[in-house]
């Protein structure tokens, strides 16, 4: 929970404003005190085209909404204070356009006034866009036959002819073609047939 979320309606309004960047149906939160150490949180949704509202237990929200809710306090802190945030599998449970919007917050100097940085892992290819990230901001992990991993930047990667990767290349396409390495070693999936 963001600090002060249960007690301060202004904190809840800030969370609503943040969530409204991708889901404008959430207009408020309701807090139910269970006991001195526990609360139940409801996301209040406005039903479009009416004045009706419905409160849904936060735990029943989509996995993407819950992930964004959980990222809020970390994102707020790093954007307000500067610093670094690490997120494993940032793309997990998030729509690619929502993820892009999230990353654009870090790239926008009007939002990211303290020069906060995000380091994240992903298995999506859309991040391999020369319109979003620079070559030195894209890193790959290559696992060898012994299971050891090597980390290298696209900016440091050289083609077989010794030239650096151009900044106008189609990074995603070239990655899938194996030009940058870091491709999993796959074999055919088979299942044991117990009847044989």
CSV table of N, CA and C in Angstrom, one decimal, residues 3 7-8 12 25 38 40 56 58 73 81 117 126 129 134-136 138 141 153 159 161 166 168 175 178:
chain,number,residue,atom,x,y,z
A,3,UNK,N,2.1,4.8,1.2
A,3,UNK,CA,2.0,5.3,2.6
A,3,UNK,C,0.9,6.3,2.7
A,7,UNK,N,-5.5,6.0,5.4
A,7,UNK,CA,-6.0,7.2,6.3
A,7,UNK,C,-6.3,8.4,5.5
A,8,UNK,N,-5.6,8.7,4.4
A,8,UNK,CA,-5.6,10.0,3.8
A,8,UNK,C,-6.3,9.9,2.4
A,12,UNK,N,-5.3,8.6,-1.7
A,12,UNK,CA,-6.1,7.7,-2.6
A,12,UNK,C,-6.5,8.5,-3.9
A,25,UNK,N,-12.2,4.1,-15.4
A,25,UNK,CA,-13.4,3.7,-14.7
A,25,UNK,C,-13.2,3.7,-13.2
A,38,UNK,N,-5.7,-4.8,10.0
A,38,UNK,CA,-6.1,-5.2,8.6
A,38,UNK,C,-7.2,-4.3,8.1
A,40,UNK,N,-9.7,-3.8,4.3
A,40,UNK,CA,-10.1,-4.4,3.0
A,40,UNK,C,-10.3,-3.1,2.1
A,56,UNK,N,-15.7,-2.8,-6.0
A,56,UNK,CA,-15.2,-4.1,-6.3
A,56,UNK,C,-14.0,-4.4,-5.4
A,58,UNK,N,-10.5,-4.9,-4.2
A,58,UNK,CA,-9.2,-4.7,-5.0
A,58,UNK,C,-8.6,-6.0,-5.4
A,73,UNK,N,3.7,3.0,-5.5
A,73,UNK,CA,4.5,3.6,-4.5
A,73,UNK,C,6.0,3.7,-4.8
A,81,UNK,N,11.9,11.5,-6.0
A,81,UNK,CA,13.2,11.7,-5.3
A,81,UNK,C,14.4,11.4,-6.2
A,117,UNK,N,15.8,6.5,-13.0
A,117,UNK,CA,16.1,5.4,-14.0
A,117,UNK,C,15.4,4.2,-13.6
A,126,UNK,N,8.7,-5.6,-28.5
A,126,UNK,CA,8.4,-4.2,-28.9
A,126,UNK,C,9.3,-3.2,-28.3
A,129,UNK,N,12.8,-1.3,-29.9
A,129,UNK,CA,12.5,-0.2,-30.9
A,129,UNK,C,13.5,0.9,-30.9
A,134,UNK,N,17.6,3.8,-26.7
A,134,UNK,CA,18.8,3.9,-27.4
A,134,UNK,C,19.5,2.6,-27.4
A,135,UNK,N,20.5,2.4,-28.2
A,135,UNK,CA,21.3,1.1,-28.3
A,135,UNK,C,21.9,0.8,-26.9
A,136,UNK,N,22.4,1.8,-26.3
A,136,UNK,CA,23.1,1.6,-25.0
A,136,UNK,C,22.1,1.3,-23.9
A,138,UNK,N,19.7,-1.0,-24.3
A,138,UNK,CA,19.2,-2.3,-24.6
A,138,UNK,C,20.3,-3.3,-24.3
A,141,UNK,N,21.1,-11.0,-22.6
A,141,UNK,CA,21.7,-12.0,-21.8
A,141,UNK,C,21.8,-13.3,-22.6
A,153,UNK,N,25.6,-5.1,-24.1
A,153,UNK,CA,24.8,-4.1,-24.6
A,153,UNK,C,24.7,-4.1,-26.2
A,159,UNK,N,28.8,-6.5,-35.6
A,159,UNK,CA,28.4,-7.4,-36.6
A,159,UNK,C,29.6,-8.3,-36.9
A,161,UNK,N,31.3,-8.4,-39.5
A,161,UNK,CA,32.3,-7.6,-40.2
A,161,UNK,C,33.0,-6.5,-39.3
A,166,UNK,N,23.8,-0.3,-36.4
A,166,UNK,CA,23.3,1.1,-36.8
A,166,UNK,C,22.1,1.4,-36.0
A,168,UNK,N,19.4,2.8,-36.9
A,168,UNK,CA,18.2,2.8,-37.7
A,168,UNK,C,17.8,1.4,-38.1
A,175,UNK,N,17.0,-9.3,-34.0
A,175,UNK,CA,17.2,-10.2,-32.9
A,175,UNK,C,16.6,-11.6,-33.2
A,178,UNK,N,18.6,-13.8,-35.0
A,178,UNK,CA,19.8,-14.3,-34.4
A,178,UNK,C,21.1,-13.4,-34.5
